[in-house]
């Protein structure tokens, strides 16, 4: 990017938006459904799916999307959800709405749907989007179509087999792990949410094919489970790992426990796939959290798990301060593809959410850390001792893989690719090809698909801040179009008699026409009652009174002068006239001066002196329906009268 380039927010962009830090060419599949941000729990509820849309906007505008394969997963249906949940529970979620929820009062109590887990519009569709992305990501990992799959809409770890809990209705994590177990012998689940992942632990509490590891706040805190001594039962004994923590743990303390424990798990359990739940409520300053992790401390866990080079499914979870969750998930997306993102945020449609600093980083606060070094060491040693009891690595009997895998097969995807090519023969890159395209990290030049990028919500730097005119309605009528209203356009007014106030002009025109009609009725008495209008030094109509009505003193003086002029005209009208000259106020005079009222854009000329009328007639072309002879006769009469 040029050194003098500024982005739409007015920020100087002398550095690139990201820098490559790890070029190991991992294939990363990214699942996002644009409808996810349209769902909302209820007014005032802390869970806001809109945060996923914010994170996606940052991913796109940081240009990290170039290293991702972007997919919109098919929403999970009832038959897929019931692989873990009961039929009755899923049927209830499918039927209940805010309109009919009063008729399901008994079921709401049975399935724990109410306060924390309210009924809202599109509840079942929201669950389908969340579960569909996680299950499709697991299916692509099984088919070795990618190395890492990301679904920030997933990670709802509290949902139970037949009840909702902790803002979670359908446990997409359990469904994804069940999909992975079709091909993988052992699956590791890691949870860094501030709350204990009780729903996932409960689902696999009695099996050794899934190990659950949870780092969470414990003690008078939701959900109240996750004690150190909860290690599983039966075949699953020692395969449930819980690391209870206290308030205020920071980056350094978290790193000293997370990395040794996960390293021991990898050594003793040897999983074939990993599911990582990245709940953002463990960040500092979260609305419901009590930890003190920064964005980089949180992302360090993701980067460490990535370093083991295992098929990994990365999911969202909690997180109730939207701007912090969006920053962190976007940053972690960048670390998963091997890039370090610039600390200053690029402009995006949600730019104002990140004020006043408009930076990427989420920093720790000065919160006190209640986790002493001795306490953490004691828990860590106990956890690692339990892991040693899992030796040897559990084996799995070889069986036929049951049922058809979730998602589309390779043949179905090839058919869709062929269909897309047939439908877009004249297009250099279709939407499907753009979403599947992954840019090499060693490219020296950016691609030139600006139109496609802008259509997907990416703001390009154009050196100025966007204005209100940058977002115009494409369906609006163009101002330059000629539209015939069916009304004749009035004649243009003379420049020296133009009036600014249209309403005043209309009123004066009507008054002057009425005065002219009164003069025509009194013509039989041979007394002209016509009153001349005020004139200026050039003989033109003086409209100063209409332009400035507040000059009362000048108006009074003008009225007195007009009265004197009217008396002089009356005396001249009574005096004898030469042959061929009609007296003032005669029918010929009236026919020449009384005309239809002019339009709003033309001045009043009906009662003006004759020399002004004659001057106007010389300037404008004569209309064919006007009595030209009468006007000339009237002009001669008025000239004689004035002499």
Coordinates of C-alpha atoms in Angstrom, one line a residue:
X1 CA 0.0 0.0 0.0
X2 CA 1.4 3.4 -0.9
X3 CA 2.9 5.5 2.0
X4 CA 0.5 8.4 1.4
X5 CA -2.6 6.3 1.2
X6 CA -5.4 6.9 3.7
X7 CA -8.2 4.5 4.4
X8 CA -11.9 5.7 4.4
X9 CA -11.6 6.4 8.1
X10 CA -8.8 9.0 7.4
X11 CA -6.1 6.8 8.9
X12 CA -2.7 6.9 7.2
X13 CA -1.9 3.4 5.9
X14 CA 1.9 3.2 5.4
X15 CA 2.0 -0.5 6.5
X16 CA 0.1 -3.5 5.1
X17 CA -3.0 -4.8 6.8
X18 CA -1.2 -8.0 7.8
X19 CA 2.2 -9.7 7.7
X20 CA 2.9 -13.4 7.1
X21 CA 4.4 -15.1 10.2
X22 CA 3.8 -18.8 9.4
X23 CA 3.9 -20.1 5.9
X24 CA 3.1 -23.7 6.5
X25 CA 0.3 -23.7 3.9
X26 CA -2.5 -25.1 6.1
X27 CA -5.9 -25.4 4.4
X28 CA -8.4 -23.5 6.4
X29 CA -12.2 -23.8 5.8
X30 CA -14.2 -20.9 7.2
X31 CA -18.0 -21.3 7.7
X32 CA -20.2 -18.3 7.9
X33 CA -23.9 -17.7 7.2
X34 CA -24.9 -14.1 6.6
X35 CA -28.3 -14.7 8.3
X36 CA -26.8 -15.4 11.7
X37 CA -26.6 -11.7 12.6
X38 CA -30.3 -11.3 12.0
X39 CA -31.3 -13.3 15.0
X40 CA -31.7 -11.8 18.4
X41 CA -32.6 -13.4 21.7
X42 CA -34.8 -10.8 23.6
X43 CA -34.4 -7.2 24.5
X44 CA -31.6 -6.8 27.1
X45 CA -30.3 -10.3 26.7
X46 CA -26.5 -10.5 26.9
X47 CA -26.2 -13.1 24.1
X48 CA -26.0 -11.2 20.8
X49 CA -25.4 -13.3 17.6
X50 CA -24.6 -9.9 15.9
X51 CA -21.1 -10.3 17.2
X52 CA -20.4 -13.0 14.6
X53 CA -21.2 -10.5 11.9
X54 CA -18.8 -8.0 13.4
X55 CA -16.0 -10.6 13.5
X56 CA -16.7 -11.6 9.9
X57 CA -16.5 -7.9 8.8
X58 CA -13.0 -7.6 10.3
X59 CA -11.9 -10.8 8.7
X60 CA -13.0 -9.5 5.3
X61 CA -11.6 -6.0 5.6
X62 CA -8.3 -7.2 6.9
X63 CA -8.0 -9.2 3.7
X64 CA -7.5 -12.4 5.7
X65 CA -10.3 -14.0 3.6
X66 CA -7.7 -14.4 0.8
X67 CA -6.3 -17.4 2.7
X68 CA -9.6 -19.0 3.6
X69 CA -12.0 -21.3 1.8
X70 CA -15.3 -19.7 2.7
X71 CA -18.4 -21.9 2.9
X72 CA -22.0 -21.4 3.9
X73 CA -23.0 -24.7 5.4
X74 CA -26.4 -26.3 5.0
X75 CA -28.4 -25.8 8.2
X76 CA -28.8 -28.9 10.3
X77 CA -32.2 -30.5 10.2
X78 CA -34.1 -32.4 12.9
X79 CA -32.8 -35.8 11.8
X80 CA -29.2 -34.6 12.3
X81 CA -29.9 -32.9 15.6
X82 CA -31.5 -36.0 17.1
X83 CA -28.2 -37.9 16.8
X84 CA -27.6 -36.5 20.3
X85 CA -30.8 -34.7 21.4
X86 CA -34.1 -36.4 22.1
X87 CA -36.9 -36.3 19.4
X88 CA -39.3 -34.7 21.8
X89 CA -37.0 -31.8 22.7
X90 CA -36.1 -31.0 19.1
X91 CA -39.8 -31.2 18.1
X92 CA -40.5 -28.6 20.8
X93 CA -37.8 -26.3 19.6
X94 CA -39.2 -26.6 16.1
X95 CA -42.8 -25.8 17.1
X96 CA -42.5 -23.1 19.8
X97 CA -42.6 -19.4 18.8
X98 CA -43.2 -16.2 20.7
X99 CA -46.8 -16.2 19.5
X100 CA -47.7 -19.7 20.8
X101 CA -45.3 -20.1 23.7
X102 CA -48.2 -19.7 26.2
X103 CA -49.6 -23.0 25.0
X104 CA -46.3 -24.7 25.8
X105 CA -45.9 -23.7 29.4
X106 CA -45.4 -27.2 30.7
X107 CA -42.8 -28.0 28.0
X108 CA -40.9 -24.8 28.7
X109 CA -40.5 -25.9 32.3
X110 CA -39.6 -29.4 31.3
X111 CA -36.9 -28.3 28.8
X112 CA -35.6 -25.3 30.8
X113 CA -36.7 -22.8 28.2
X114 CA -37.5 -19.5 29.8
X115 CA -35.2 -16.9 31.4
X116 CA -31.7 -17.7 30.3
X117 CA -32.9 -19.5 27.2
X118 CA -35.8 -17.5 25.9
X119 CA -38.1 -18.2 23.0
X120 CA -37.4 -15.8 20.1
X121 CA -38.3 -15.6 16.4
X122 CA -36.3 -18.0 14.3
X123 CA -35.0 -20.1 17.3
X124 CA -34.9 -23.4 15.4
X125 CA -33.3 -21.8 12.3
X126 CA -30.6 -20.2 14.5
X127 CA -29.8 -23.6 16.0
X128 CA -29.7 -25.1 12.6
X129 CA -27.1 -22.6 11.3
X130 CA -25.0 -23.1 14.4
X131 CA -25.0 -26.9 14.3
X132 CA -24.8 -27.1 10.5
X133 CA -21.5 -25.2 10.4
X134 CA -19.9 -27.3 13.1
X135 CA -21.0 -30.6 11.6
X136 CA -20.0 -29.6 8.0
X137 CA -16.6 -28.5 9.4
X138 CA -16.1 -31.9 11.0
X139 CA -17.2 -33.7 7.8
X140 CA -14.6 -31.8 5.8
X141 CA -11.9 -32.7 8.3
X142 CA -12.9 -36.3 8.0
X143 CA -12.6 -36.2 4.2
X144 CA -9.3 -34.4 4.5
X145 CA -10.6 -31.5 2.5
X146 CA -9.0 -29.1 5.0
X147 CA -6.6 -29.0 8.0
X148 CA -8.5 -26.5 10.1
X149 CA -12.2 -25.7 10.1
X150 CA -13.6 -22.5 11.7
X151 CA -17.2 -21.9 12.8
X152 CA -17.6 -18.9 15.1
X153 CA -21.4 -19.4 15.2
X154 CA -20.8 -22.7 17.1
X155 CA -19.4 -23.6 20.5
X156 CA -22.7 -23.7 22.4
X157 CA -21.4 -26.1 25.1
X158 CA -24.0 -25.9 27.8
X159 CA -27.0 -27.6 25.9
X160 CA -27.9 -31.0 27.3
X161 CA -29.5 -34.0 25.7
X162 CA -33.1 -32.9 26.5
X163 CA -32.9 -29.4 27.8
X164 CA -31.5 -25.9 27.1
X165 CA -29.0 -24.3 29.4
X166 CA -26.8 -21.2 29.6
X167 CA -28.1 -19.5 26.3
X168 CA -27.5 -22.8 24.5
X169 CA -30.3 -24.9 22.9
X170 CA -28.6 -27.4 20.5
X171 CA -25.1 -28.7 21.4
X172 CA -23.3 -28.3 18.1
X173 CA -20.0 -29.4 19.7
X174 CA -21.3 -32.9 20.6
X175 CA -22.8 -33.3 17.1
X176 CA -19.5 -32.3 15.5
X177 CA -17.5 -34.7 17.7
X178 CA -19.9 -37.6 16.9
X179 CA -19.2 -36.8 13.2
X180 CA -15.5 -36.9 13.8
X181 CA -15.7 -40.2 15.7
X182 CA -16.9 -41.9 12.5
X183 CA -13.3 -41.7 11.2
X184 CA -11.1 -40.7 14.2
X185 CA -10.3 -43.1 17.0
X186 CA -9.8 -40.4 19.6
X187 CA -11.0 -36.8 19.7
X188 CA -9.7 -34.2 22.1
X189 CA -12.1 -31.4 23.3
X190 CA -10.5 -28.2 24.7
X191 CA -12.6 -25.5 26.3
X192 CA -11.2 -22.0 27.2
X193 CA -14.6 -20.4 28.0
X194 CA -14.9 -18.8 31.4
X195 CA -17.8 -21.2 32.1
X196 CA -17.4 -25.0 32.5
X197 CA -18.2 -27.0 29.3
X198 CA -20.7 -29.1 31.2
X199 CA -22.8 -30.2 28.3
X200 CA -20.0 -31.7 26.3
X201 CA -18.4 -33.3 29.4
X202 CA -21.7 -34.9 30.3
X203 CA -22.2 -36.3 26.8
X204 CA -18.9 -38.2 26.8
X205 CA -18.4 -38.7 30.6
X206 CA -18.4 -42.5 30.2
X207 CA -16.3 -43.1 27.1
X208 CA -12.5 -43.0 26.5
X209 CA -12.8 -42.1 22.8
X210 CA -13.3 -38.4 23.8
X211 CA -11.2 -36.5 26.3
X212 CA -12.7 -33.2 27.5
X213 CA -10.3 -30.6 29.0
X214 CA -11.9 -27.4 30.5
X215 CA -10.2 -24.3 32.0
X216 CA -12.9 -22.4 33.8
X217 CA -14.0 -20.3 36.8
X218 CA -15.2 -22.5 39.6
X219 CA -17.0 -21.6 42.9
X220 CA -20.4 -19.9 43.1
X221 CA -20.4 -19.5 39.4
X222 CA -22.5 -20.9 36.6
X223 CA -23.0 -23.8 36.0
X224 CA -21.5 -24.9 39.3
X225 CA -19.8 -28.0 37.9
X226 CA -16.2 -28.8 36.8
X227 CA -14.5 -29.7 40.1
X228 CA -11.0 -31.1 40.0
X229 CA -12.3 -34.5 41.2
X230 CA -14.7 -34.8 38.3
X231 CA -12.7 -37.1 36.1
X232 CA -15.3 -39.4 34.5
X233 CA -16.7 -42.8 35.3
X234 CA -16.6 -46.3 34.0
X235 CA -14.6 -46.5 30.8
X236 CA -14.3 -42.8 30.7
X237 CA -12.6 -42.5 34.1
X238 CA -9.6 -40.0 33.9
X239 CA -10.7 -38.9 30.5
X240 CA -12.5 -35.8 31.8
X241 CA -10.0 -33.1 32.8
X242 CA -11.1 -30.0 34.8
X243 CA -8.9 -27.1 35.8
X244 CA -10.8 -24.9 38.2
X245 CA -9.7 -21.3 38.4
X246 CA -10.4 -18.2 40.4
X247 CA -11.0 -14.6 39.4
X248 CA -8.6 -12.4 37.6
X249 CA -6.2 -14.9 35.9
X250 CA -3.9 -13.0 33.5
X251 CA -2.0 -14.0 30.4
X252 CA 1.2 -15.1 32.1
X253 CA -0.5 -17.3 34.6
X254 CA -2.9 -18.8 32.0
X255 CA 0.1 -19.7 29.8
X256 CA 1.9 -21.4 32.6
X257 CA -1.0 -23.8 33.1
X258 CA -2.4 -24.2 29.6
X259 CA 0.6 -25.2 27.7
X260 CA 2.0 -27.9 30.2
X261 CA -1.5 -29.5 30.5
X262 CA -2.2 -29.6 26.8
X263 CA 1.3 -30.9 26.1
X264 CA 0.7 -33.7 28.6
X265 CA -2.7 -34.5 27.0
X266 CA -1.1 -34.8 23.6
X267 CA 1.6 -37.0 25.0
X268 CA -0.6 -39.4 26.9
X269 CA -3.8 -39.4 24.9
X270 CA -2.5 -39.0 21.4
X271 CA -5.7 -37.7 19.8
X272 CA -6.4 -37.8 16.1
X273 CA -8.5 -34.7 16.0
X274 CA -9.0 -31.6 18.2
X275 CA -12.1 -29.5 18.8
X276 CA -11.2 -26.1 20.4
X277 CA -14.0 -24.0 21.9
X278 CA -12.8 -20.3 22.0
X279 CA -15.3 -18.7 24.3
X280 CA -14.7 -14.9 24.4
X281 CA -16.1 -14.4 27.9
X282 CA -12.6 -15.2 29.4
X283 CA -11.4 -11.9 28.0
X284 CA -10.8 -9.0 30.3
X285 CA -13.8 -6.7 30.7
X286 CA -16.4 -9.2 29.6
X287 CA -20.0 -8.4 30.6
X288 CA -20.4 -11.8 32.3
X289 CA -16.8 -13.0 32.7
X290 CA -14.3 -12.6 35.6
X291 CA -10.9 -13.4 33.9
X292 CA -8.3 -10.9 32.8
X293 CA -7.0 -12.3 29.6
X294 CA -5.9 -10.0 26.7
X295 CA -6.6 -10.7 23.1
X296 CA -3.1 -12.0 22.6
X297 CA -3.2 -14.2 25.7
X298 CA -6.5 -15.7 24.5
X299 CA -5.1 -16.2 21.0
X300 CA -1.9 -17.8 22.4
X301 CA -4.0 -20.9 23.3
X302 CA -5.3 -21.1 19.7
X303 CA -1.8 -20.8 18.3
X304 CA -0.4 -23.4 20.7
X305 CA -3.0 -26.0 19.7
X306 CA -2.4 -25.2 16.1
X307 CA 1.3 -26.1 16.5
X308 CA 0.5 -29.8 17.0
X309 CA -0.6 -30.0 13.3
X310 CA -3.7 -32.1 14.0
X311 CA -7.0 -31.8 12.2
X312 CA -8.7 -29.0 14.3
X313 CA -12.2 -27.7 14.5
X314 CA -12.2 -24.1 16.0
X315 CA -15.5 -22.9 17.4
X316 CA -16.9 -19.8 19.1
X317 CA -18.8 -19.8 22.3
X318 CA -19.5 -17.3 25.0
X319 CA -18.5 -13.6 24.9
X320 CA -20.8 -10.8 25.8
X321 CA -18.8 -7.6 25.0
X322 CA -19.3 -7.6 21.3
X323 CA -16.5 -5.4 20.2
X324 CA -13.9 -7.4 22.2
X325 CA -15.2 -10.8 21.0
X326 CA -15.2 -9.7 17.3
X327 CA -11.6 -8.4 17.6
X328 CA -10.4 -11.5 19.2
X329 CA -12.1 -14.0 16.9
X330 CA -10.9 -12.0 13.8
X331 CA -7.3 -12.0 15.2
X332 CA -7.4 -15.7 15.9
X333 CA -8.6 -16.3 12.4
X334 CA -5.5 -14.5 11.2
X335 CA -3.3 -16.6 13.4
X336 CA -4.8 -19.8 12.2
X337 CA -3.9 -18.9 8.5
X338 CA -0.4 -17.7 9.7
X339 CA -0.7 -13.9 9.5
X340 CA -0.2 -11.2 12.1
X341 CA -2.8 -8.4 11.6
X342 CA -2.0 -4.7 11.9
X343 CA -2.9 -3.1 15.3
X344 CA -5.0 -0.3 13.7
X345 CA -8.4 -1.5 12.5
X346 CA -9.3 -1.0 8.9
X347 CA -12.5 0.8 8.0
X348 CA -15.6 -1.4 7.9
X349 CA -19.3 -1.0 8.2
X350 CA -19.2 -1.4 12.0
X351 CA -16.2 0.9 12.5
X352 CA -17.9 3.0 15.2
X353 CA -18.2 0.0 17.5
X354 CA -14.5 0.1 18.2
X355 CA -14.1 3.7 19.3
X356 CA -12.5 5.7 20.8
X357 CA -9.1 4.0 20.0
X358 CA -10.2 2.0 16.9
X359 CA -7.4 -0.5 17.6
X360 CA -7.4 -4.3 17.3
X361 CA -5.9 -5.2 20.6
X362 CA -8.0 -6.1 23.7
X363 CA -5.8 -5.3 26.7
X364 CA -5.8 -6.7 30.2
X365 CA -6.8 -4.5 33.1
X366 CA -5.3 -3.9 36.6
X367 CA -7.7 -6.6 38.0
X368 CA -6.2 -8.5 40.9
X369 CA -5.3 -12.1 40.2
X370 CA -6.8 -14.3 42.9
X371 CA -4.9 -17.4 41.5
X372 CA -1.6 -17.7 43.4
X373 CA 1.4 -19.5 42.0
X374 CA 1.1 -22.2 44.6
X375 CA -2.6 -22.9 43.9
X376 CA -2.0 -23.2 40.1
X377 CA 1.0 -25.5 40.6
X378 CA -1.0 -27.7 42.9
X379 CA -3.9 -28.1 40.4
X380 CA -1.5 -28.6 37.5
X381 CA 0.4 -31.4 39.2
X382 CA -2.8 -33.2 40.1
X383 CA -4.2 -32.9 36.6
X384 CA -1.0 -34.3 35.0
X385 CA -0.9 -37.2 37.5
X386 CA -4.5 -38.2 36.5
X387 CA -3.4 -38.1 32.8
X388 CA -0.7 -40.6 33.5
X389 CA -3.3 -43.1 34.5
X390 CA -4.7 -43.1 31.0
X391 CA -1.7 -45.1 29.7
X392 CA -1.8 -47.0 27.4
X393 CA -3.6 -45.1 24.6
X394 CA -7.2 -46.5 24.3
X395 CA -7.7 -48.5 21.1
X396 CA -10.8 -48.8 19.0
X397 CA -12.1 -52.0 17.3
X398 CA -12.2 -51.8 13.6
X399 CA -15.7 -51.7 12.2
X400 CA -17.5 -50.5 9.1
X401 CA -18.1 -46.8 9.0
X402 CA -21.9 -46.4 9.7
X403 CA -24.2 -44.3 7.5
X404 CA -23.3 -41.7 4.9
X405 CA -21.1 -38.9 6.0
X406 CA -22.6 -35.5 6.8
X407 CA -22.4 -32.9 4.0
X408 CA -21.8 -33.3 0.3
X409 CA -19.7 -36.0 -1.2
X410 CA -16.8 -35.3 -3.6
X411 CA -19.0 -36.2 -6.5
X412 CA -21.7 -33.8 -5.5
X413 CA -19.2 -31.0 -5.1
X414 CA -17.8 -31.7 -8.5
X415 CA -21.3 -31.6 -10.0
X416 CA -21.9 -28.2 -8.4
X417 CA -18.5 -26.9 -9.7
X418 CA -19.5 -28.0 -13.2
X419 CA -22.9 -26.4 -12.9
X420 CA -21.3 -23.2 -11.7
X421 CA -19.0 -23.1 -14.7
X422 CA -21.8 -23.6 -17.1
X423 CA -23.9 -20.8 -15.6
X424 CA -21.0 -18.4 -15.5
X425 CA -19.2 -18.9 -18.8
X426 CA -18.7 -15.2 -19.4
X427 CA -17.6 -14.4 -15.8
X428 CA -13.9 -14.3 -15.0
X429 CA -14.6 -15.5 -11.4
X430 CA -18.0 -16.6 -10.0
X431 CA -19.1 -16.1 -6.4
X432 CA -18.5 -19.8 -5.7
X433 CA -15.0 -19.7 -7.2
X434 CA -14.2 -16.5 -5.3
X435 CA -15.2 -18.1 -2.0
X436 CA -13.1 -21.3 -2.6
X437 CA -10.1 -19.4 -3.9
X438 CA -7.1 -19.3 -1.6
X439 CA -4.3 -16.9 -2.2
X440 CA -0.7 -17.9 -1.8
X441 CA 1.0 -16.2 1.0
X442 CA 4.1 -15.6 -1.1
X443 CA 2.3 -13.6 -3.7
X444 CA 3.9 -10.2 -4.5
X445 CA 0.7 -8.5 -5.8
X446 CA -2.9 -8.4 -4.6
X447 CA -5.6 -9.7 -6.9
X448 CA -7.7 -7.3 -8.8
X449 CA -11.2 -8.6 -8.0
X450 CA -12.3 -5.3 -6.4
X451 CA -15.9 -5.6 -7.6
X452 CA -16.3 -9.1 -6.1
X453 CA -14.6 -8.0 -2.9
X454 CA -16.8 -4.9 -2.5
X455 CA -19.9 -7.0 -3.1
X456 CA -18.9 -9.1 -0.1
X457 CA -18.6 -6.2 2.3
X458 CA -15.0 -5.2 1.9
X459 CA -14.1 -1.5 2.0
X460 CA -11.2 -0.5 -0.2
X461 CA -9.0 2.5 0.7
X462 CA -9.7 5.4 -1.7
X463 CA -8.0 8.2 0.2
X464 CA -11.0 9.8 1.7
X465 CA -13.7 9.3 4.3
X466 CA -17.0 8.1 2.9
X467 CA -19.7 10.7 2.7
X468 CA -23.5 10.5 2.6
X469 CA -23.6 10.6 -1.1
X470 CA -21.5 7.5 -1.5
X471 CA -24.5 5.3 -0.6
X472 CA -27.2 6.3 -3.0
X473 CA -30.5 4.5 -3.8
X474 CA -30.0 2.7 -7.1
X475 CA -33.8 2.6 -7.6
X476 CA -34.3 6.4 -7.2
X477 CA -35.4 8.5 -10.2
X478 CA -32.5 10.4 -11.8
X479 CA -32.8 14.2 -11.4
X480 CA -31.6 14.7 -15.0
X481 CA -34.6 12.8 -16.5
X482 CA -37.2 14.9 -18.3
X483 CA -40.6 14.2 -16.8
X484 CA -43.7 15.6 -18.4
X485 CA -46.2 16.7 -15.7
X486 CA -48.9 17.7 -18.2
X487 CA -48.9 21.4 -17.1
X488 CA -47.8 24.2 -19.4
X489 CA -44.6 26.0 -18.4
X490 CA -45.3 29.6 -17.6
X491 CA -43.6 32.3 -19.6
X492 CA -40.3 33.6 -18.3
X493 CA -40.5 36.9 -16.3
X494 CA -38.5 40.0 -17.2
X495 CA -35.3 40.2 -15.2
X496 CA -35.9 43.7 -13.8
X497 CA -39.3 42.8 -12.3
X498 CA -38.5 39.4 -10.8
X499 CA -39.9 38.7 -7.3
X500 CA -38.5 36.2 -4.8
X501 CA -41.6 35.5 -2.9
X502 CA -44.0 33.5 -5.1
X503 CA -46.9 33.7 -2.6
X504 CA -46.7 37.5 -2.5
X505 CA -46.7 37.7 -6.3
X506 CA -49.8 35.6 -6.6
X507 CA -51.7 37.7 -4.1
X508 CA -50.8 41.0 -5.8
X509 CA -51.7 39.7 -9.2
X510 CA -55.2 38.7 -8.0
X511 CA -55.7 42.1 -6.3
X512 CA -54.7 44.0 -9.5
X513 CA -57.1 41.9 -11.7
X514 CA -59.9 42.7 -9.3
X515 CA -59.2 46.4 -9.5
X516 CA -59.2 46.2 -13.3
X517 CA -62.6 44.5 -13.4
X518 CA -64.0 47.3 -11.1
X519 CA -62.7 49.9 -13.5
X520 CA -64.5 48.1 -16.5
X521 CA -67.9 48.2 -14.7
X522 CA -67.6 52.0 -14.0
X523 CA -66.6 52.8 -17.6
X524 CA -70.2 53.6 -18.5
X525 CA -70.1 56.6 -16.1
X526 CA -67.1 58.0 -18.1
X527 CA -65.0 58.1 -14.9
X528 CA -61.8 56.1 -14.8
X529 CA -61.2 54.5 -11.5
X530 CA -58.0 52.8 -12.6
X531 CA -55.2 53.5 -10.1
X532 CA -51.7 53.4 -11.6
X533 CA -49.1 51.2 -9.9
X534 CA -46.0 52.6 -8.3
X535 CA -43.2 53.3 -10.8
X536 CA -39.5 53.8 -10.5
X537 CA -37.4 56.4 -12.3
X538 CA -37.2 54.3 -15.4
X539 CA -41.0 53.8 -15.7
X540 CA -40.8 50.1 -14.7
X541 CA -43.0 48.5 -12.1
X542 CA -41.5 49.0 -8.7
X543 CA -41.8 45.8 -6.6
X544 CA -39.8 47.0 -3.7
X545 CA -42.8 46.9 -1.5
X546 CA -43.2 43.2 -2.0
X547 CA -39.6 42.4 -1.5
X548 CA -39.3 44.3 1.8
X549 CA -42.6 44.6 3.7
X550 CA -40.9 45.8 6.8
X551 CA -40.1 49.3 5.3
X552 CA -43.3 50.8 6.5
X553 CA -42.2 54.5 6.4
X554 CA -41.2 54.3 2.7
X555 CA -44.5 52.6 1.8
X556 CA -46.5 55.4 3.4
X557 CA -44.7 58.1 1.4
X558 CA -45.2 56.1 -1.9
X559 CA -49.0 55.8 -1.1
X560 CA -49.3 59.6 -0.8
X561 CA -47.5 60.1 -4.1
X562 CA -49.8 57.6 -5.8
X563 CA -52.9 59.4 -4.5
X564 CA -51.7 62.7 -6.0
X565 CA -50.9 61.0 -9.3
X566 CA -54.4 59.4 -9.3
X567 CA -56.1 62.8 -8.9
X568 CA -54.1 64.2 -11.8
X569 CA -55.2 61.3 -14.1
X570 CA -58.8 61.8 -13.2
X571 CA -58.7 65.4 -14.2
X572 CA -57.0 64.5 -17.5
X573 CA -59.7 61.8 -18.2
X574 CA -62.5 64.3 -17.9
X575 CA -60.9 66.9 -20.2
X576 CA -61.8 66.8 -24.0
X577 CA -59.7 64.4 -26.2
X578 CA -58.7 64.8 -29.9
X579 CA -60.4 62.9 -32.6
X580 CA -59.6 59.2 -32.7
X581 CA -58.5 59.1 -29.1
X582 CA -60.6 57.2 -26.6
X583 CA -61.1 58.5 -23.1
X584 CA -59.3 56.7 -20.4
X585 CA -61.4 53.8 -19.0
X586 CA -63.2 53.3 -22.3
X587 CA -63.9 49.7 -23.6
X588 CA -60.9 49.8 -25.9
X589 CA -58.7 50.9 -23.0
X590 CA -60.1 48.2 -20.8
X591 CA -59.6 45.5 -23.4
X592 CA -56.0 46.4 -23.8
X593 CA -55.1 46.6 -20.1
X594 CA -57.4 43.9 -18.6
X595 CA -55.8 40.5 -19.4
X596 CA -56.0 37.1 -17.8
X597 CA -54.0 37.0 -14.6
X598 CA -50.3 36.1 -15.2
X599 CA -48.7 33.0 -13.9
X600 CA -46.7 32.9 -10.6
X601 CA -43.5 33.5 -12.4
X602 CA -44.5 36.7 -14.3
X603 CA -45.0 40.2 -12.7
X604 CA -48.3 42.1 -12.5
X605 CA -48.7 44.5 -15.4
X606 CA -52.4 45.0 -15.6
X607 CA -52.5 48.4 -13.8
X608 CA -49.1 49.6 -14.9
X609 CA -48.7 52.9 -16.8
X610 CA -49.0 52.7 -20.6
X611 CA -45.4 53.5 -21.4
X612 CA -44.4 50.4 -19.4
X613 CA -46.9 48.2 -21.2
X614 CA -45.8 49.4 -24.6
X615 CA -42.2 48.8 -23.7
X616 CA -42.9 45.2 -22.7
X617 CA -44.8 44.6 -25.9
X618 CA -41.9 45.7 -28.0
X619 CA -39.6 43.3 -26.1
X620 CA -41.8 40.2 -26.2
X621 CA -43.4 38.7 -29.4
X622 CA -47.1 39.5 -29.9
X623 CA -49.5 36.6 -29.3
X624 CA -51.9 36.0 -32.1
X625 CA -55.0 36.1 -29.9
X626 CA -54.3 39.6 -28.5
X627 CA -56.1 42.7 -30.0
X628 CA -53.1 44.5 -31.4
X629 CA -55.2 47.5 -32.7
X630 CA -56.8 48.0 -29.4
X631 CA -53.4 48.2 -27.7
X632 CA -52.1 50.7 -30.1
X633 CA -55.3 52.9 -29.8
X634 CA -55.0 52.6 -26.0
X635 CA -51.4 53.6 -26.0
X636 CA -52.2 56.8 -28.1
X637 CA -55.0 57.7 -25.7
X638 CA -52.8 57.3 -22.6
X639 CA -50.0 59.3 -24.2
X640 CA -52.4 62.1 -24.8
X641 CA -53.8 61.9 -21.3
X642 CA -50.4 62.2 -19.8
X643 CA -49.6 65.2 -22.0

